[in-house]
Amino acid sequence: MEIQAKSNGYEVPDTRKSVPHIYSALNEHSNGIYTYIEPKLNIKSKRKWEKKLRLCVLFLLGLLVGSGVTVAGFLIFGPSITTSPSVNHYDNFESPSGNKTFTTPEKYEFRMVRCEIGNIPFKQQFLSFSVKACSDVYLVLTSEYGDEGPLIEIAIGLNGNTRSAIRTEKRGTNIVTFTRSFLNCKRFTGFWISWKNQIIQVGMGLKENNREFMMMMDDRKLKIVNIGISTGRGTTGVWLFEKP
């Protein structure tokens, strides 16, 4: 028996094998001829799916735009990293004016600073600096690159910031002393040191020969090649070395 399908009076070939889902919409009559029934569309369901499709498309576009902004921000501004601040007592940095700044801990231990402050002070045999500490600041002029050889120690703010001294050894005998309070816990105080012609001079301010308050002759004829800084127990210090 030949099988035919009709749709609105038009004969169509039998495509049940190639397009089987079409024939789910066909009714079989007793005469063996299939009549195509036009499917009824659910308009509300169609609109609902179209709305969902639009929302999905908008969502995907939003993700793409957001990702693009994030990538662009990363490329332009770099990663945003928050770090906790840390304090390194031996850290040093260069201030905008070119001066070198150091901090020293509550420990009598010298930090040698020639590499940071350069060679000019050693050629001029003169150094100016400012320091902020409550008491007990120490500076050594050494004849070796470490702090173990022959040296001169200048101590300021001893005995609770009441006395200063010049010594020929670390924490040695006071050769010269001066009684006065110089240091301030919250403000910098300027000093200068000169070691020309075996004469050790110490004064206030940043200009040589200004307000000298200690002087010592040193017959050892040391050639000063390095400088060390330290603070004593119970106090920290911030040092500012003036640019020559």
XYZ file of N, CA and C in Angstrom:
732
model
N 0.855 -1.193 0.000
C 0.000 0.000 0.000
C 0.883 1.232 0.000
N 0.585 2.141 -0.912
C 1.375 3.371 -1.008
C 0.937 4.331 0.085
N 1.919 4.913 0.717
C 1.634 5.837 1.823
C 1.885 7.245 1.357
N 0.928 8.113 1.626
C 1.047 9.512 1.244
C 0.739 10.389 2.453
N 1.193 11.594 2.383
C 0.869 12.569 3.429
C 0.336 13.813 2.770
N -0.720 14.375 3.346
C -1.318 15.581 2.802
C -1.247 16.699 3.834
N -0.956 17.875 3.344
C -0.968 19.055 4.206
C -1.683 20.152 3.460
N -2.906 20.457 3.916
C -3.724 21.495 3.285
C -3.959 21.192 1.805
N -4.139 19.925 1.497
C -4.455 19.550 0.132
C -3.262 19.274 -0.737
N -2.027 19.490 -0.267
C -0.831 19.253 -1.069
C -0.207 17.938 -0.661
N 0.164 17.149 -1.675
C 0.813 15.884 -1.391
C 2.284 16.123 -1.088
N 2.753 15.419 -0.073
C 4.162 15.528 0.314
C 4.736 14.137 0.378
N 6.012 13.962 0.120
C 6.613 12.626 0.162
C 6.663 12.087 1.575
N 6.760 10.760 1.634
C 6.843 10.093 2.935
C 8.250 10.281 3.484
N 8.361 11.080 4.544
C 9.677 11.367 5.142
C 9.726 10.927 6.584
N 8.977 9.902 6.915
C 8.932 9.465 8.313
C 10.286 8.979 8.809
N 11.053 8.378 7.879
C 12.345 7.858 8.313
C 13.368 8.971 8.487
N 13.357 9.967 7.575
C 14.350 11.042 7.661
C 13.963 12.108 8.660
N 12.656 12.390 8.783
C 12.201 13.397 9.737
C 11.085 12.798 10.571
N 11.402 11.897 11.476
C 10.361 11.174 12.204
C 9.545 12.058 13.119
N 10.129 13.196 13.600
C 9.385 13.997 14.570
C 8.186 14.691 13.941
N 8.212 14.854 12.586
C 7.064 15.497 11.934
C 5.819 14.647 12.099
N 6.005 13.353 12.074
C 4.861 12.455 12.063
C 4.256 12.243 13.429
N 4.869 12.845 14.415
C 4.192 12.854 15.705
C 2.990 13.764 15.662
N 2.969 14.649 14.655
C 1.845 15.574 14.500
C 0.869 15.107 13.426
N 0.988 13.862 12.943
C 0.097 13.328 11.915
C -0.874 12.322 12.523
N -2.068 12.325 12.042
C -3.059 11.332 12.454
C -3.221 10.297 11.347
N -3.227 9.049 11.744
C -3.367 7.992 10.753
C -4.852 7.659 10.567
N -5.302 7.666 9.296
C -6.676 7.286 8.982
C -6.711 5.846 8.490
N -7.843 5.330 8.463
C -7.986 3.918 8.088
C -7.608 3.660 6.649
N -7.653 4.692 5.794
C -7.307 4.486 4.399
C -5.813 4.526 4.152
N -5.002 4.653 5.230
C -3.551 4.619 5.071
C -2.945 5.919 4.631
N -3.737 6.970 4.551
C -3.214 8.277 4.161
C -3.092 9.140 5.403
N -1.928 9.755 5.562
C -1.675 10.618 6.714
C -2.018 12.052 6.367
N -2.726 12.699 7.248
C -3.072 14.113 7.064
C -2.278 14.949 8.053
N -1.549 15.893 7.538
C -0.704 16.756 8.394
C -1.571 17.737 9.161
N -1.368 17.801 10.438
C -2.124 18.714 11.297
C -1.203 19.855 11.699
N -1.599 21.072 11.379
C -0.780 22.233 11.721
C -0.641 22.330 13.236
N 0.616 22.413 13.757
C 0.786 22.511 15.211
C 0.311 23.854 15.722
N -0.279 23.823 16.890
C -0.728 25.055 17.537
C 0.366 25.560 18.471
N 0.823 26.755 18.232
C 1.893 27.326 19.042
C 1.330 27.954 20.300
N 2.056 27.741 21.400
C 1.691 28.371 22.667
C 2.410 29.717 22.734
N 1.678 30.794 22.471
C 2.286 32.123 22.378
C 2.907 32.541 23.698
N 2.218 32.271 24.817
C 2.743 32.665 26.125
C 4.044 31.938 26.434
N 4.074 30.630 26.137
C 5.293 29.853 26.393
C 6.444 30.359 25.540
N 6.128 30.695 24.270
C 7.163 31.197 23.381
C 7.745 32.501 23.904
N 6.877 33.410 24.345
C 7.353 34.689 24.871
C 8.182 34.499 26.139
N 7.765 33.536 26.968
C 8.505 33.272 28.203
C 9.915 32.799 27.889
N 10.050 31.896 26.915
C 11.378 31.400 26.553
C 12.222 32.487 25.897
N 11.573 33.342 25.093
C 12.315 34.450 24.497
C 12.849 35.398 25.570
N 12.039 35.637 26.609
C 12.474 36.505 27.707
C 13.653 35.895 28.453
N 13.569 34.575 28.715
C 14.675 33.896 29.397
C 15.941 33.940 28.558
N 15.763 33.765 27.232
C 16.920 33.799 26.350
C 17.588 35.170 26.375
N 16.746 36.234 26.343
C 17.314 37.584 26.399
C 18.059 37.821 27.706
N 17.500 37.345 28.827
C 18.165 37.510 30.120
C 19.506 36.785 30.152
N 19.537 35.571 29.575
C 20.799 34.820 29.535
C 21.847 35.557 28.709
N 21.397 36.111 27.559
C 22.331 36.846 26.705
C 22.865 38.077 27.427
N 21.966 38.813 28.112
C 22.403 39.995 28.855
C 23.361 39.626 29.978
N 23.088 38.500 30.649
C 23.968 38.054 31.731
C 25.368 37.737 31.210
N 25.414 37.013 30.062
C 26.713 36.677 29.475
C 27.456 37.927 29.025
N 26.720 38.888 28.440
C 27.365 40.137 28.041
C 27.919 40.885 29.242
N 27.159 40.859 30.355
C 27.642 41.509 31.576
C 28.920 40.882 32.088
N 28.977 39.536 32.039
C 30.201 38.856 32.473
C 31.384 39.234 31.600
N 31.152 39.275 30.280
C 32.240 39.616 29.366
C 32.729 41.037 29.592
N 31.784 41.984 29.769
C 32.172 43.381 29.996
C 32.921 43.517 31.316
N 32.413 42.857 32.378
C 33.084 42.925 33.673
C 34.482 42.358 33.624
N 34.643 41.233 32.923
C 35.974 40.637 32.799
C 36.907 41.554 32.036
N 36.366 42.205 30.987
C 37.204 43.130 30.218
C 37.670 44.303 31.045
N 36.771 44.854 31.892
C 37.151 45.976 32.752
C 38.205 45.552 33.755
N 38.037 44.343 34.327
C 39.008 43.854 35.310
C 40.382 43.678 34.689
N 40.416 43.065 33.501
C 41.700 42.856 32.824
C 42.337 44.185 32.461
N 41.509 45.127 31.953
C 42.056 46.440 31.593
C 42.606 47.156 32.819
N 41.883 47.076 33.947
C 42.374 47.710 35.169
C 43.665 47.096 35.650
N 43.778 45.769 35.532
C 45.015 45.095 35.944
C 46.185 45.540 35.085
N 45.931 45.631 33.744
C 47.013 46.017 32.844
C 47.438 47.459 33.060
N 46.465 48.341 33.376
C 46.786 49.763 33.519
C 47.373 50.073 34.884
N 46.706 49.583 35.941
C 47.089 49.976 37.296
C 47.911 48.920 38.019
N 47.944 47.696 37.497
C 48.679 46.644 38.172
C 47.850 46.047 39.287
N 48.330 44.962 39.891
C 47.582 44.304 40.954
C 47.519 45.161 42.200
N 46.412 45.091 42.910
C 46.242 45.820 44.161
C 46.612 44.902 45.307
N 47.709 45.214 45.988
C 48.202 44.370 47.062
C 48.321 45.209 48.322
N 47.728 44.765 49.399
C 47.808 45.458 50.674
C 48.761 44.709 51.578
N 49.767 45.373 52.045
C 50.743 44.741 52.913
C 50.777 45.463 54.241
N 51.050 44.715 55.260
C 51.174 45.310 56.578
C 52.516 46.010 56.689
N 52.512 47.182 57.266
C 53.787 47.878 57.397
C 54.708 47.156 58.351
N 56.026 47.161 58.043
C 57.015 46.545 58.911
C 58.145 47.534 59.145
N 58.854 47.401 60.255
C 59.935 48.301 60.625
C 61.234 47.524 60.612
N 62.179 48.012 59.836
C 63.524 47.447 59.833
C 64.439 48.489 60.456
N 64.960 48.212 61.640
C 65.732 49.212 62.366
C 67.028 49.582 61.661
N 67.472 48.766 60.722
C 68.684 49.092 59.993
C 68.376 49.545 58.576
N 67.116 49.873 58.321
C 66.743 50.327 56.988
C 67.266 51.739 56.769
N 67.520 52.077 55.508
C 67.936 53.431 55.168
C 67.300 53.810 53.842
N 67.092 55.100 53.624
C 66.508 55.561 52.380
C 67.029 56.954 52.089
N 66.804 57.406 50.876
C 67.273 58.728 50.471
C 66.096 59.683 50.461
N 66.206 60.769 51.215
C 65.135 61.749 51.283
C 65.101 62.556 49.994
N 63.996 63.297 49.738
C 63.902 64.071 48.496
C 65.053 65.046 48.288
N 65.649 65.546 49.371
C 66.750 66.494 49.235
C 68.082 65.810 48.984
N 68.090 64.472 48.982
C 69.326 63.742 48.758
C 70.022 63.327 50.033
N 69.477 63.703 51.214
C 70.078 63.309 52.478
C 69.821 61.835 52.752
N 70.710 61.228 53.520
C 70.573 59.821 53.867
C 70.030 59.696 55.285
N 69.035 58.839 55.455
C 68.393 58.665 56.749
C 68.508 57.216 57.196
N 68.808 57.021 58.478
C 68.939 55.693 59.064
C 68.176 55.662 60.382
N 67.791 54.472 60.801
C 67.273 54.280 62.154
C 68.128 53.237 62.852
N 68.324 53.414 64.144
C 69.116 52.469 64.935
C 68.274 51.961 66.101
N 68.439 50.695 66.474
C 67.595 50.086 67.506
C 68.114 50.356 68.914
N 67.414 49.795 69.875
C 67.794 49.932 71.287
C 68.909 48.938 71.616
N 70.029 49.118 70.962
C 71.132 48.176 71.146
C 72.440 48.864 70.796
N 73.421 48.698 71.658
C 74.734 49.290 71.405
C 75.467 48.408 70.398
N 75.236 48.713 69.129
C 75.831 47.945 68.037
C 75.946 48.872 66.836
N 77.156 49.009 66.310
C 77.398 50.048 65.315
C 77.041 49.588 63.907
N 76.386 50.487 63.208
C 76.103 50.321 61.785
C 77.094 51.197 61.024
N 77.932 50.580 60.190
C 78.921 51.319 59.418
C 78.247 51.880 58.162
N 78.448 53.167 57.895
C 77.615 53.843 56.895
C 78.401 54.485 55.752
N 79.683 54.172 55.612
C 80.454 54.834 54.552
C 79.858 54.584 53.165
N 79.425 53.362 52.911
C 78.889 53.039 51.584
C 77.680 53.902 51.249
N 76.891 54.268 52.256
C 75.686 55.052 52.014
C 75.961 56.550 51.926
N 76.871 57.063 52.741
C 77.079 58.519 52.760
C 78.146 58.968 51.771
N 78.918 58.028 51.211
C 79.886 58.380 50.180
C 81.248 58.788 50.730
N 82.120 59.218 49.827
C 83.519 59.500 50.170
C 83.797 60.953 50.529
N 82.870 61.854 50.218
C 83.150 63.283 50.405
C 83.482 63.635 51.854
N 82.738 63.140 52.866
C 83.110 63.492 54.246
C 84.533 63.085 54.610
N 85.024 62.004 54.039
C 86.364 61.531 54.379
C 87.431 62.367 53.683
N 87.108 62.910 52.516
C 88.037 63.818 51.853
C 88.074 65.166 52.566
N 86.910 65.625 53.021
C 86.830 66.918 53.705
C 87.193 66.821 55.179
N 87.192 65.600 55.724
C 87.422 65.366 57.153
C 86.430 66.170 57.995
N 85.208 66.142 57.532
C 84.134 66.893 58.186
C 82.811 66.197 57.897
N 81.942 66.177 58.903
C 80.649 65.515 58.760
C 79.597 66.297 59.536
N 78.424 66.489 58.930
C 77.290 67.086 59.647
C 76.117 66.122 59.589
N 75.336 66.091 60.649
C 74.201 65.174 60.723
C 73.203 65.699 61.747
N 71.990 65.166 61.685
C 70.963 65.441 62.689
C 70.490 64.110 63.247
N 70.099 64.111 64.509
C 69.647 62.877 65.141
C 68.458 63.180 66.041
N 67.508 62.257 66.044
C 66.340 62.356 66.926
C 66.336 61.138 67.835
N 66.576 61.363 69.124
C 66.627 60.287 70.113
C 66.453 60.906 71.490
N 66.055 60.079 72.445
C 65.870 60.588 73.807
C 67.194 60.720 74.547
N 68.144 59.825 74.256
C 69.440 59.847 74.942
C 70.373 58.841 74.276
N 71.628 58.839 74.700
C 72.608 57.801 74.373
C 72.753 57.526 72.880
N 73.292 58.493 72.154
C 73.642 58.257 70.757
C 75.164 58.230 70.645
N 75.658 57.345 69.773
C 77.098 57.129 69.647
C 77.494 57.186 68.174
N 78.639 57.810 67.919
C 79.213 57.841 66.582
C 80.700 57.553 66.704
N 81.206 56.619 65.885
C 82.629 56.286 65.919
C 83.280 56.642 64.589
N 84.474 57.212 64.681
C 85.346 57.445 63.533
C 86.411 56.359 63.580
N 86.440 55.490 62.567
C 87.302 54.310 62.641
C 88.428 54.377 61.612
N 89.556 53.759 61.974
C 90.701 53.671 61.065
C 90.662 52.380 60.253
N 89.673 51.540 60.502
C 89.440 50.332 59.716
C 87.981 50.335 59.273
N 87.659 49.464 58.317
C 86.298 49.491 57.778
C 85.278 48.899 58.741
N 85.737 48.137 59.728
C 84.871 47.684 60.802
C 85.008 48.588 62.014
N 84.504 48.139 63.164
C 84.563 48.963 64.377
C 85.452 48.334 65.448
N 86.433 47.520 65.031
C 87.278 46.833 66.002
C 88.667 47.444 66.137
N 89.097 48.251 65.178
C 90.445 48.822 65.234
C 90.494 50.104 66.041
N 91.624 50.820 65.975
C 91.743 52.121 66.645
C 90.663 53.079 66.140
N 90.053 53.795 67.062
C 88.919 54.641 66.685
C 88.752 55.794 67.657
N 87.803 56.645 67.339
C 87.382 57.734 68.218
C 85.872 57.604 68.386
N 85.419 57.597 69.630
C 83.983 57.506 69.891
C 83.479 58.833 70.440
N 82.401 59.306 69.844
C 81.733 60.516 70.309
C 80.367 60.100 70.835
N 80.131 60.328 72.114
C 78.879 59.945 72.767
C 78.132 61.206 73.177
N 76.858 61.267 72.825
C 76.035 62.445 73.117
C 74.778 61.990 73.856
N 74.440 62.700 74.932
C 73.215 62.399 75.675
C 73.367 61.275 76.682
N 74.568 61.097 77.240
C 74.772 60.065 78.255
C 74.071 60.446 79.557
N 73.941 59.455 80.439
C 73.371 59.694 81.768
C 72.036 60.436 81.707
N 71.122 59.885 80.906
C 69.799 60.503 80.809
C 69.805 61.824 80.083
N 70.643 61.937 79.048
C 70.732 63.143 78.225
C 71.240 64.343 79.024
N 72.276 64.108 79.831
C 72.848 65.206 80.616
C 74.329 65.435 80.323
N 74.998 64.493 79.627
C 76.441 64.604 79.445
C 76.852 64.039 78.091
N 77.911 64.627 77.521
C 78.500 64.142 76.272
C 79.991 63.937 76.489
N 80.620 63.117 75.604
C 82.026 62.782 75.828
C 82.708 62.387 74.529
N 84.049 62.517 74.525
C 84.901 61.983 73.461
C 85.788 60.924 74.096
N 85.900 59.756 73.432
C 86.678 58.637 73.950
C 87.592 58.095 72.852
N 88.595 57.338 73.247
C 89.486 56.695 72.280
C 89.215 55.197 72.170
N 88.193 54.702 72.856
C 87.757 53.315 72.765
C 86.239 53.285 72.881
N 85.648 52.210 72.397
C 84.203 52.058 72.562
C 83.883 51.889 74.044
N 83.034 52.777 74.538
C 82.650 52.802 75.948
C 83.882 52.849 76.857
N 84.889 53.546 76.369
C 86.122 53.682 77.150
C 86.055 54.861 78.105
N 87.226 55.260 78.566
C 87.327 56.387 79.500
C 86.988 57.689 78.785
N 86.247 58.540 79.456
C 85.912 59.849 78.888
C 87.154 60.739 78.895
N 87.647 61.094 77.715
C 88.801 61.986 77.620
C 88.350 63.440 77.748
N 87.255 63.764 77.111
C 86.660 65.099 77.188
C 85.181 64.915 77.516
N 84.663 65.731 78.415
C 83.232 65.666 78.741
C 82.627 67.063 78.693
N 81.328 67.087 78.462
C 80.596 68.350 78.455
C 79.212 68.074 79.031
N 78.804 68.886 79.987
C 77.533 68.663 80.676
C 76.469 69.605 80.132
N 75.507 69.012 79.446
C 74.366 69.764 78.923
C 73.420 68.787 78.232
N 72.131 69.109 78.210
C 71.141 68.294 77.496
C 71.022 68.799 76.064
N 71.260 67.896 75.108
C 71.188 68.262 73.696
C 70.022 67.598 72.958
N 69.726 66.361 73.294
C 68.822 65.546 72.480
C 67.360 65.807 72.804
N 66.508 65.461 71.844
C 65.064 65.613 72.004
C 64.388 64.388 71.397
N 63.447 63.811 72.127
C 62.781 62.584 71.664
C 61.940 62.810 70.409
N 61.468 64.038 70.187
C 60.523 64.294 69.104
C 61.067 65.198 68.008
N 62.234 65.777 68.222
C 62.781 66.699 67.224
C 64.230 66.347 66.917
N 64.655 66.689 65.705
C 66.043 66.477 65.311
C 66.929 67.573 65.902
N 68.138 67.169 66.288
C 69.163 68.107 66.739
C 70.369 67.957 65.819
N 70.876 69.070 65.313
C 71.987 69.032 64.373
C 73.342 69.117 65.063
N 74.313 68.361 64.531
C 75.689 68.368 65.043
C 76.662 68.325 63.872
N 77.880 68.760 64.122
C 78.958 68.603 63.151
C 80.192 68.063 63.863
N 81.011 67.331 63.114
C 82.243 66.749 63.643
C 83.354 66.989 62.627
N 84.514 67.384 63.121
C 85.683 67.589 62.268
C 86.867 66.840 62.870
N 87.722 66.249 62.020
C 88.899 65.523 62.508
C 90.151 65.904 61.713
N 90.290 67.182 61.418
C 91.424 67.677 60.648
C 92.650 67.866 61.545
N 93.801 67.496 61.006
C 95.082 67.732 61.689
C 95.112 67.150 63.098
N 94.535 65.959 63.255
C 94.497 65.247 64.535
C 93.755 66.016 65.634
N 92.922 66.959 65.234
C 92.100 67.690 66.195
C 90.649 67.254 66.003
N 90.068 66.682 67.052
C 88.677 66.226 67.008
C 87.813 67.342 67.588
N 86.874 67.835 66.786
C 85.995 68.914 67.220
C 84.537 68.486 67.043
N 83.708 68.883 68.010
C 82.273 68.570 67.966
C 81.511 69.850 68.291
N 80.488 70.153 67.486
C 79.700 71.357 67.734
C 78.243 71.158 67.375
N 77.417 72.121 67.759
C 75.991 72.091 67.434
C 75.743 72.774 66.100
N 74.645 72.386 65.444
C 74.319 72.942 64.142
C 74.953 72.121 63.034
N 74.842 72.616 61.810
C 75.325 71.877 60.648
C 76.502 72.550 59.961
N 76.968 73.685 60.500
C 78.087 74.400 59.898
C 79.340 74.218 60.742
N 80.443 73.990 60.065
C 81.716 73.757 60.750
C 82.127 74.980 61.570
N 82.707 74.696 62.736
C 83.202 75.719 63.669
C 82.084 76.544 64.301
N 80.855 76.086 64.194
C 79.735 76.804 64.796
C 79.373 76.154 66.132
N 79.423 76.920 67.214
C 78.987 76.493 68.549
C 79.695 75.205 68.985
N 80.985 75.202 68.874
C 81.779 74.049 69.315
C 81.638 73.853 70.822
N 81.465 72.600 71.259
C 81.361 72.349 72.699
C 82.312 71.248 73.187
N 83.007 70.546 72.273
C 84.030 69.588 72.692
C 85.171 69.598 71.684
N 86.416 69.422 72.204
C 87.590 69.367 71.340
C 88.648 68.500 72.001
N 89.352 67.702 71.196
C 90.382 66.816 71.728
C 91.507 66.659 70.715
N 92.742 66.671 71.184
C 93.902 66.377 70.347
C 94.140 64.868 70.364
N 94.405 64.289 69.196
C 94.664 62.853 69.099
C 96.027 62.650 68.443
N 97.012 62.228 69.234
C 98.374 62.058 68.731
C 98.561 60.776 67.927
N 97.562 59.956 67.808
C 97.724 58.679 67.100
C 97.755 58.853 65.580
N 97.370 60.001 65.098
C 97.379 60.302 63.663
C 96.603 59.246 62.858
N 95.394 58.997 63.287
C 94.558 58.001 62.620
C 94.061 58.527 61.275
N 94.023 57.643 60.304
C 93.380 57.962 59.033
C 91.969 57.380 59.078
N 90.984 58.252 59.145
C 89.596 57.806 59.300
C 89.071 57.311 57.950
N 88.577 56.061 57.940
C 88.087 55.467 56.687
C 86.621 55.039 56.770
N 86.035 55.079 57.963
C 84.630 54.682 58.065
C 83.989 55.350 59.274
N 82.667 55.343 59.291
C 81.888 55.948 60.372
C 80.803 54.963 60.778
N 80.615 54.806 62.083
C 79.567 53.929 62.594
C 78.627 54.694 63.505
N 77.352 54.291 63.523
C 76.353 54.950 64.366
C 75.625 53.909 65.198
N 75.176 54.327 66.383
C 74.467 53.414 67.271
C 73.677 54.222 68.293
N 72.698 53.566 68.902
C 72.020 54.110 70.078
C 72.120 53.073 71.187
N 71.942 53.526 72.419
C 72.101 52.629 73.556
C 70.809 51.947 73.959
N 70.907 51.172 75.012
C 69.750 50.433 75.507
C 68.664 51.397 75.988
N 67.427 51.103 75.594
C 66.302 51.907 76.050
C 65.925 53.054 75.136
N 66.636 53.243 74.030
C 66.291 54.342 73.124
C 66.612 53.958 71.685
N 65.781 54.401 70.781
C 66.045 54.256 69.353
C 66.447 55.612 68.796
N 67.033 55.603 67.611
C 67.470 56.860 67.018
C 67.157 56.933 65.539
N 66.881 58.133 65.075
C 66.719 58.406 63.644
C 67.803 59.396 63.263
N 68.616 59.021 62.279
C 69.781 59.811 61.878
C 69.571 60.360 60.482
N 69.922 61.616 60.307
C 69.839 62.262 59.004
C 71.202 62.848 58.670
N 71.846 62.282 57.655
C 73.161 62.760 57.239
C 72.996 63.759 56.104
N 73.517 64.951 56.320
C 73.353 66.018 55.351
C 74.142 65.730 54.082
N 73.540 66.065 52.944
C 74.223 65.919 51.667
C 75.337 66.956 51.570
N 76.574 66.526 51.262
C 77.693 67.483 51.195
C 77.460 68.557 50.136
